[in-house]
């Protein structure tokens, strides 16, 4: 179940559905009801840009991750999802390893990820992810307000949130 970058937008709908299904649970209570994390059109654009990798099992998409380069030369991954019925099988670990290998192959010294967290309460999925990312070597480098980075998203929030920016050095010799 080795993740691969995909080309062609034929899977955009299936990937968007998986992302929205996972994020509906993973960010429950953070967003106002009725919203979705992404659209088929957005996923198709990311696929066309070479930024979406998927993991498959028995021909179906069971996980995906977005990878891209940041302006400062670091790599970033996001929209990391594993199908709920496949959790605990290593898909998330495989997708993060893919993202880090992608970063190395693009000559980046660090990978970054962002984690949206409520300011006034503890979200169990977000706490799990924060702990997991820390265990695999990501370190918190800053906390930003969502308003400063993504002001267009603020009206969709159900509660005040920050986003935590984590980075991992891929090659300690650099």
PDB file of N, CA, C and O in Angstrom, residues 9 52 108:
ATOM      1  N   UNK A   9      -7.451  13.569 -13.184  1.00  0.00           N
ATOM      2  CA  UNK A   9      -8.372  13.982 -12.124  1.00  0.00           C
ATOM      3  C   UNK A   9      -9.536  13.017 -11.927  1.00  0.00           C
ATOM      4  O   UNK A   9     -10.498  13.342 -11.252  1.00  0.00           O
ATOM      5  N   UNK A  52      -1.116  15.817  -4.904  1.00  0.00           N
ATOM      6  CA  UNK A  52      -1.908  14.839  -4.152  1.00  0.00           C
ATOM      7  C   UNK A  52      -1.338  13.433  -4.357  1.00  0.00           C
ATOM      8  O   UNK A  52      -1.138  12.985  -5.486  1.00  0.00           O
ATOM      9  N   UNK A 108      14.392  19.798   0.092  1.00  0.00           N
ATOM     10  CA  UNK A 108      14.016  20.652   1.220  1.00  0.00           C
ATOM     11  C   UNK A 108      14.669  20.146   2.499  1.00  0.00           C
ATOM     12  O   UNK A 108      14.864  18.946   2.688  1.00  0.00           O
TER      13      UNK A 108
END
